[in-house]
């Protein structure tokens, strides 16, 4: 009957991947944990797979997130599965910046105030401009523009271990369905992206959702030994990263399209204007840049990668 459950789950995910987004967004909006129960799937599929998967995708162990956001996350999973950027999360902005003329992007500069015609920085004083797009996290955005809403956040802690003896789980993501310890999910990440691991060694990256326990190192090690079925006392802890305000909470009712144009000349984007994901941040940035181009009267494609019109096409 495990096989039957798996087949039904596979079929449900395939169907979900093809449901139009508008149809998902028309469904009643509940906390995700409640909506799952109404799915018509066996309890052990829900508790053994969907709950831990959604907790991982949403960084929300209690599944208080809007069911519409949960459906969008599951739909994206069903359509594309999981991936990590090769080289680490910072590769995505680096690749985007590389498409711009050299010198366009300056990093390590702290903005202390914004207006429609200027930005004041801690390091370089005032910089005049025609429009400002504020692309910070929600708290920094509200510090710079008081009145912007600051959501609640889900905390996330990531623990990296290295070892000479790789556990035999391959590139699979292990989800903890039993809540047998603090780890929500873990993977032998060097199997997925060897560039992240110390040379010739294995890297195991594990995520703790919610507030971490005081004895984090011991509790995580003990839990990982159970999840991987191998002793972990000789694993070396490489790094522990705790982010208290990691992911903006998306409780129902969640506005998936918060305004990005505040005034002509002043715009805001980020995961807090859309869904709390990289895709949400990018989508809100796309909406904001479209508004800026429209206000500035600019024409033409927003995509530098679009092919230039040829004589025949023009
Ligand atoms: C541990 C962890 C794991 C995650 N895992 C995933 C995942 O698997 N999938 C997923 O989709 N999302 C994940 N997220 C969420 C994802 O990282 C965010 O949703 C995304 O980075 C938001 O992008 P953003 O551009 O809105 O904001 P950010 O990435 O927060 O970028 C905002 C930038 O603004 C800068 N800034 C702030 N204040 C100022 C100032 N005053 N002056 C100048 N610059 C300033 C900051 O330095 C930062 O570089 C995870 C987050 C964390 C913390």
Short mmCIF file of C-alpha atoms and ligand atoms in Angstrom, two decimals:
data_model
loop_
_atom_site.label_atom_id
_atom_site.label_comp_id
_atom_site.label_asym_id
_atom_site.label_seq_id
_atom_site.Cartn_x
_atom_site.Cartn_y
_atom_site.Cartn_z
CA UNK A 1 0.00 0.00 0.00
CA UNK A 2 3.08 2.24 0.28
CA UNK A 3 3.39 1.96 -3.50
CA UNK A 4 -0.28 2.84 -3.95
CA UNK A 5 0.18 5.89 -1.66
CA UNK A 6 3.25 6.96 -3.62
CA UNK A 7 1.46 6.56 -6.95
CA UNK A 8 -1.51 8.61 -5.72
CA UNK A 9 0.84 11.30 -4.41
CA UNK A 10 2.80 11.35 -7.68
CA UNK A 11 -0.43 11.70 -9.65
CA UNK A 12 -1.66 14.49 -7.32
CA UNK A 13 1.62 16.41 -7.74
CA UNK A 14 1.57 16.00 -11.54
CA UNK A 15 -2.00 17.34 -11.62
CA UNK A 16 -1.02 20.24 -9.37
CA UNK A 17 1.89 21.22 -11.65
CA UNK A 18 -0.63 21.84 -14.43
CA UNK A 19 -3.29 23.75 -12.46
CA UNK A 20 -3.34 27.38 -13.66
CA UNK A 21 -2.10 29.80 -10.97
CA UNK A 22 -5.38 31.79 -11.16
CA UNK A 23 -7.32 28.63 -10.24
CA UNK A 24 -5.07 28.04 -7.20
CA UNK A 25 -5.53 31.64 -6.11
CA UNK A 26 -9.32 31.30 -6.34
CA UNK A 27 -9.34 28.50 -3.72
CA UNK A 28 -10.49 29.37 -0.16
CA UNK A 29 -7.61 30.75 1.90
CA UNK A 30 -6.88 28.93 5.17
CA UNK A 31 -3.79 28.24 7.26
CA UNK A 32 -1.88 25.64 5.17
CA UNK A 33 -1.96 23.01 7.95
CA UNK A 34 -5.78 23.06 8.00
CA UNK A 35 -6.13 23.05 4.22
CA UNK A 36 -3.94 19.93 3.93
CA UNK A 37 -6.44 17.88 5.89
CA UNK A 38 -9.08 18.63 3.23
CA UNK A 39 -6.90 17.28 0.38
CA UNK A 40 -8.40 13.79 0.26
CA UNK A 41 -5.00 12.12 0.61
CA UNK A 42 -4.19 9.41 3.19
CA UNK A 43 -3.16 10.78 6.59
CA UNK A 44 0.23 9.10 6.35
CA UNK A 45 0.96 10.80 3.00
CA UNK A 46 0.06 14.14 4.54
CA UNK A 47 1.95 13.64 7.81
CA UNK A 48 4.79 11.58 6.37
CA UNK A 49 5.52 13.73 3.32
CA UNK A 50 3.43 16.82 2.60
CA UNK A 51 3.68 18.46 6.05
CA UNK A 52 7.48 18.17 6.33
CA UNK A 53 7.92 19.14 2.66
CA UNK A 54 5.76 22.25 3.04
CA UNK A 55 7.46 23.16 6.33
CA UNK A 56 10.78 23.01 4.44
CA UNK A 57 9.56 24.95 1.41
CA UNK A 58 7.92 27.67 3.53
CA UNK A 59 10.36 27.65 6.53
CA UNK A 60 7.18 27.38 8.62
CA UNK A 61 7.03 24.31 10.89
CA UNK A 62 3.57 25.17 12.28
CA UNK A 63 2.16 25.63 8.74
CA UNK A 64 0.35 28.85 9.58
CA UNK A 65 1.17 30.17 6.08
CA UNK A 66 -1.70 30.99 3.71
CA UNK A 67 -2.83 27.85 1.89
CA UNK A 68 -2.63 29.80 -1.40
CA UNK A 69 1.09 30.45 -0.85
CA UNK A 70 1.50 26.79 0.15
CA UNK A 71 -0.27 25.69 -3.06
CA UNK A 72 2.05 27.94 -5.11
CA UNK A 73 5.11 26.45 -3.38
CA UNK A 74 3.88 22.88 -3.93
CA UNK A 75 3.02 23.67 -7.55
CA UNK A 76 6.55 25.00 -8.13
CA UNK A 77 7.98 21.87 -6.46
CA UNK A 78 5.77 19.60 -8.57
CA UNK A 79 6.81 21.37 -11.78
CA UNK A 80 10.51 21.80 -11.16
CA UNK A 81 11.57 19.85 -8.05
CA UNK A 82 14.35 21.32 -5.90
CA UNK A 83 17.62 23.02 -6.80
CA UNK A 84 20.38 25.12 -5.26
CA UNK A 85 22.50 27.70 -7.08
CA UNK A 86 25.96 26.29 -7.83
CA UNK A 87 28.50 28.10 -5.65
CA UNK A 88 26.01 29.40 -3.05
CA UNK A 89 23.01 31.72 -2.77
CA UNK A 90 25.07 34.83 -3.55
CA UNK A 91 25.78 33.53 -7.08
CA UNK A 92 22.37 34.65 -8.29
CA UNK A 93 22.89 38.41 -7.62
CA UNK A 94 26.48 38.07 -8.82
CA UNK A 95 25.37 36.59 -12.15
CA UNK A 96 22.70 39.28 -12.53
CA UNK A 97 25.27 42.03 -11.80
CA UNK A 98 27.68 40.56 -14.36
CA UNK A 99 25.20 41.30 -17.16
CA UNK A 100 25.47 45.05 -16.42
CA UNK A 101 28.25 47.39 -17.60
CA UNK A 102 31.23 47.30 -15.18
CA UNK A 103 30.90 49.78 -12.31
CA UNK A 104 27.07 49.86 -12.41
CA UNK A 105 26.64 48.08 -9.06
CA UNK A 106 28.37 49.26 -5.86
CA UNK A 107 28.20 46.98 -2.81
CA UNK A 108 29.18 47.65 0.80
CA UNK A 109 27.43 51.05 0.76
CA UNK A 110 24.85 51.72 3.51
CA UNK A 111 21.86 53.85 2.65
CA UNK A 112 20.74 56.12 5.49
CA UNK A 113 17.80 57.92 3.82
CA UNK A 114 15.87 57.95 0.54
CA UNK A 115 13.74 60.51 -1.31
CA UNK A 116 12.30 60.64 -4.83
CA UNK A 117 15.32 62.56 -6.13
CA UNK A 118 18.22 61.44 -3.93
CA UNK A 119 19.75 58.71 -1.78
CA UNK A 120 21.96 59.52 1.23
CA UNK A 121 24.68 57.01 2.05
CA UNK A 122 26.92 56.55 5.10
CA UNK A 123 30.05 56.29 2.94
CA UNK A 124 29.50 58.61 -0.05
CA UNK A 125 27.08 61.31 1.11
CA UNK A 126 24.13 62.26 -1.10
CA UNK A 127 23.64 60.81 -4.58
CA UNK A 128 21.07 62.56 -6.79
CA UNK A 129 18.84 60.48 -9.07
CA UNK A 130 15.63 60.40 -11.11
CA UNK A 131 14.01 57.52 -9.23
CA UNK A 132 14.74 55.30 -6.21
CA UNK A 133 13.95 51.58 -5.93
CA UNK A 134 14.35 50.36 -2.36
CA UNK A 135 15.22 46.63 -2.53
CA UNK A 136 16.09 45.82 1.09
CA UNK A 137 14.53 43.36 3.53
CA UNK A 138 11.22 44.40 5.09
CA UNK A 139 12.68 45.79 8.34
CA UNK A 140 15.32 47.94 6.63
CA UNK A 141 12.69 49.17 4.14
CA UNK A 142 10.42 50.29 7.01
CA UNK A 143 13.37 51.96 8.80
CA UNK A 144 14.06 54.00 5.66
CA UNK A 145 10.39 54.59 4.82
CA UNK A 146 8.42 54.67 8.10
CA UNK A 147 4.85 53.52 7.50
CA UNK A 148 5.77 50.45 5.45
CA UNK A 149 4.44 47.33 7.12
CA UNK A 150 6.91 45.07 8.98
CA UNK A 151 5.68 41.45 8.91
CA UNK A 152 6.44 38.74 11.47
CA UNK A 153 9.31 36.51 10.45
CA UNK A 154 10.22 32.82 10.61
CA UNK A 155 13.69 32.22 12.09
CA UNK A 156 16.01 29.78 10.30
CA UNK A 157 19.25 28.20 11.52
CA UNK A 158 21.54 26.34 9.13
CA UNK A 159 24.24 24.01 10.50
CA UNK A 160 27.06 22.83 8.20
CA UNK A 161 29.07 19.69 9.03
CA UNK A 162 31.97 18.13 7.19
CA UNK A 163 33.23 14.56 7.28
CA UNK A 164 35.58 12.21 5.41
CA UNK A 165 32.97 9.46 5.28
CA UNK A 166 29.92 10.45 3.24
CA UNK A 167 26.60 9.00 4.39
CA UNK A 168 25.01 6.89 1.66
CA UNK A 169 22.00 9.07 0.92
CA UNK A 170 23.22 10.53 -2.40
CA UNK A 171 21.71 13.85 -3.40
CA UNK A 172 18.37 13.23 -1.63
CA UNK A 173 16.83 15.80 0.70
CA UNK A 174 15.95 14.06 3.99
CA UNK A 175 12.79 15.40 5.60
CA UNK A 176 12.08 14.68 9.24
CA UNK A 177 8.45 13.55 9.39
CA UNK A 178 8.70 12.24 12.98
CA UNK A 179 9.85 15.49 14.59
CA UNK A 180 12.45 13.38 16.31
CA UNK A 181 14.78 16.33 16.92
CA UNK A 182 15.46 19.92 15.87
CA UNK A 183 16.42 19.23 12.22
CA UNK A 184 13.60 19.90 9.73
CA UNK A 185 15.57 18.82 6.69
CA UNK A 186 19.12 17.93 5.76
CA UNK A 187 21.13 16.92 2.68
CA UNK A 188 24.55 15.72 1.67
CA UNK A 189 24.96 18.96 -0.22
CA UNK A 190 28.41 18.09 -1.61
CA UNK A 191 26.62 15.47 -3.77
CA UNK A 192 24.54 18.28 -5.29
CA UNK A 193 27.20 21.01 -5.49
CA UNK A 194 30.77 19.86 -4.71
CA UNK A 195 32.02 23.47 -5.01
CA UNK A 196 30.46 24.25 -1.61
CA UNK A 197 32.43 21.58 0.26
CA UNK A 198 35.99 21.70 1.61
CA UNK A 199 38.23 20.01 -0.96
CA UNK A 200 37.77 16.24 -1.04
CA UNK A 201 35.38 16.20 1.92
CA UNK A 202 31.62 15.81 2.31
CA UNK A 203 29.39 18.70 3.34
CA UNK A 204 26.15 18.04 5.18
CA UNK A 205 23.86 21.08 5.49
CA UNK A 206 20.96 20.87 7.94
CA UNK A 207 18.16 23.32 8.64
CA UNK A 208 16.52 23.99 12.00
CA UNK A 209 13.24 25.88 11.76
CA UNK A 210 11.80 28.01 14.57
CA UNK A 211 13.86 28.98 17.61
CA UNK A 212 16.88 26.68 17.98
CA UNK A 213 17.33 24.66 21.22
CA UNK A 214 20.05 25.81 23.68
CA UNK A 215 22.09 22.60 23.15
CA UNK A 216 21.97 23.01 19.37
CA UNK A 217 25.22 21.22 18.45
CA UNK A 218 24.50 18.06 20.48
CA UNK A 219 20.81 17.95 19.60
CA UNK A 220 21.51 18.33 15.87
CA UNK A 221 24.30 15.72 15.88
CA UNK A 222 22.10 13.19 17.71
CA UNK A 223 19.22 13.82 15.34
CA UNK A 224 21.47 13.58 12.25
CA UNK A 225 22.87 10.24 13.46
CA UNK A 226 19.30 8.89 13.44
CA UNK A 227 18.32 10.46 10.12
CA UNK A 228 21.45 9.26 8.27
CA UNK A 229 21.77 5.99 10.22
CA UNK A 230 25.45 6.61 10.89
CA UNK A 231 27.55 7.87 13.84
CA UNK A 232 28.10 11.64 13.69
CA UNK A 233 30.29 12.29 16.75
CA UNK A 234 33.37 12.69 14.52
CA UNK A 235 31.67 15.11 12.12
CA UNK A 236 33.25 18.55 12.28
CA UNK A 237 30.93 21.56 12.68
CA UNK A 238 31.99 24.03 9.98
CA UNK A 239 29.52 26.85 10.59
CA UNK A 240 26.21 27.69 12.25
CA UNK A 241 24.18 30.55 10.74
CA UNK A 242 21.16 31.78 12.65
CA UNK A 243 18.90 34.35 10.95
CA UNK A 244 16.19 35.55 13.32
CA UNK A 245 14.25 37.40 10.63
CA UNK A 246 14.88 34.97 7.78
CA UNK A 247 11.56 34.67 5.99
CA UNK A 248 8.56 37.04 6.19
CA UNK A 249 5.49 35.18 7.50
CA UNK A 250 2.64 34.87 4.98
CA UNK A 251 -0.41 34.26 7.17
CA UNK A 252 -3.87 34.39 5.59
CA UNK A 253 -5.08 36.69 4.17
CA UNK A 254 -1.80 37.20 2.31
CA UNK A 255 -1.55 39.93 -0.32
CA UNK A 256 0.57 38.41 -3.11
CA UNK A 257 0.87 41.69 -4.98
CA UNK A 258 1.66 44.45 -2.49
CA UNK A 259 2.07 47.79 -4.25
CA UNK A 260 5.64 48.44 -5.40
CA UNK A 261 5.04 52.02 -6.62
CA UNK A 262 4.72 54.31 -3.58
CA UNK A 263 4.99 57.64 -5.44
CA UNK A 264 6.24 58.68 -8.87
CA UNK A 265 9.98 58.37 -8.24
CA UNK A 266 9.82 56.09 -5.18
CA UNK A 267 9.46 52.31 -5.46
CA UNK A 268 9.96 49.30 -3.18
CA UNK A 269 10.50 45.63 -3.95
CA UNK A 270 11.60 42.46 -2.17
CA UNK A 271 10.20 39.20 -0.82
CA UNK A 272 7.95 41.20 1.56
CA UNK A 273 5.96 42.64 -1.43
CA UNK A 274 5.12 39.26 -3.01
CA UNK A 275 5.86 35.73 -1.76
CA UNK A 276 8.70 35.19 0.75
CA UNK A 277 10.97 33.47 -1.75
CA UNK A 278 13.70 34.33 -4.22
CA UNK A 279 11.09 34.05 -6.97
CA UNK A 280 8.79 36.44 -5.07
CA UNK A 281 11.61 38.97 -4.65
CA UNK A 282 12.44 38.76 -8.37
CA UNK A 283 8.79 39.01 -9.36
CA UNK A 284 8.27 42.13 -7.24
CA UNK A 285 11.45 43.62 -8.75
CA UNK A 286 10.03 42.99 -12.21
CA UNK A 287 6.80 44.79 -11.28
CA UNK A 288 8.74 47.70 -9.77
CA UNK A 289 11.10 48.16 -12.71
CA UNK A 290 8.13 48.08 -15.13
CA UNK A 291 6.52 50.90 -13.07
CA UNK A 292 9.77 52.92 -13.10
CA UNK A 293 10.20 52.59 -16.87
CA UNK A 294 6.59 53.63 -17.38
CA UNK A 295 6.92 56.68 -15.10
CA UNK A 296 10.17 57.72 -16.76
CA UNK A 297 8.55 57.36 -20.17
CA UNK A 298 11.14 54.80 -21.25
CA UNK A 299 10.21 52.46 -24.07
CA UNK A 300 11.62 49.20 -25.33
CA UNK A 301 12.23 45.78 -23.85
CA UNK A 302 13.12 45.31 -20.19
CA UNK A 303 15.11 42.24 -21.16
CA UNK A 304 18.63 42.88 -22.40
CA UNK A 305 18.75 39.24 -23.46
CA UNK A 306 15.85 39.70 -25.90
CA UNK A 307 17.11 39.36 -29.45
CA UNK A 308 17.51 42.66 -31.29
CA UNK A 309 14.84 43.00 -34.01
CA UNK A 310 16.11 41.86 -37.39
CA UNK A 311 15.21 43.51 -40.70
CA UNK A 312 12.67 40.76 -41.39
CA UNK A 313 11.13 40.83 -37.91
CA UNK A 314 10.93 44.64 -37.68
C1 LIG B 1 18.71 30.57 5.78
C2 LIG B 1 17.75 30.97 4.70
C3 LIG B 1 17.32 30.02 3.77
C4 LIG B 1 16.46 30.39 2.75
N1 LIG B 1 16.10 29.44 1.85
C5 LIG B 1 15.36 29.80 0.78
C6 LIG B 1 15.06 28.85 -0.23
O1 LIG B 1 15.48 27.70 -0.18
N2 LIG B 1 14.31 29.25 -1.28
C7 LIG B 1 13.84 30.54 -1.39
O2 LIG B 1 13.17 30.87 -2.38
N3 LIG B 1 14.09 31.46 -0.42
C8 LIG B 1 14.84 31.12 0.65
N4 LIG B 1 15.13 32.05 1.62
C9 LIG B 1 14.52 33.37 1.50
C10 LIG B 1 15.28 34.23 0.50
O3 LIG B 1 16.65 34.27 0.84
C11 LIG B 1 14.70 35.64 0.52
O4 LIG B 1 13.30 35.59 0.28
C12 LIG B 1 15.34 36.50 -0.57
O5 LIG B 1 16.74 36.60 -0.36
C13 LIG B 1 14.74 37.89 -0.50
O6 LIG B 1 15.39 38.70 -1.45
P1 LIG B 1 15.30 40.27 -1.29
O7 LIG B 1 16.03 40.83 -2.47
O8 LIG B 1 13.87 40.67 -1.05
O9 LIG B 1 16.06 40.64 0.07
P2 LIG B 1 17.52 40.28 0.60
O10 LIG B 1 18.06 39.06 -0.07
O11 LIG B 1 17.37 40.32 2.09
O12 LIG B 1 18.40 41.49 0.10
C14 LIG B 1 18.27 42.78 0.68
C15 LIG B 1 19.61 43.49 0.57
O13 LIG B 1 19.46 44.81 1.08
C16 LIG B 1 20.64 45.16 1.75
N5 LIG B 1 20.38 46.27 2.67
C17 LIG B 1 19.57 46.29 3.78
N6 LIG B 1 19.60 47.50 4.35
C18 LIG B 1 20.40 48.28 3.58
C19 LIG B 1 20.81 49.66 3.65
N7 LIG B 1 20.39 50.48 4.61
N8 LIG B 1 21.67 50.13 2.69
C20 LIG B 1 22.13 49.33 1.70
N9 LIG B 1 21.75 48.01 1.57
C21 LIG B 1 20.90 47.51 2.51
C22 LIG B 1 21.04 43.88 2.48
O14 LIG B 1 22.43 43.93 2.80
C23 LIG B 1 20.72 42.82 1.41
O15 LIG B 1 21.82 42.60 0.57
C24 LIG B 1 15.98 31.72 2.66
C25 LIG B 1 16.41 32.67 3.59
C26 LIG B 1 17.29 32.32 4.60
C27 LIG B 1 17.76 33.37 5.58
#
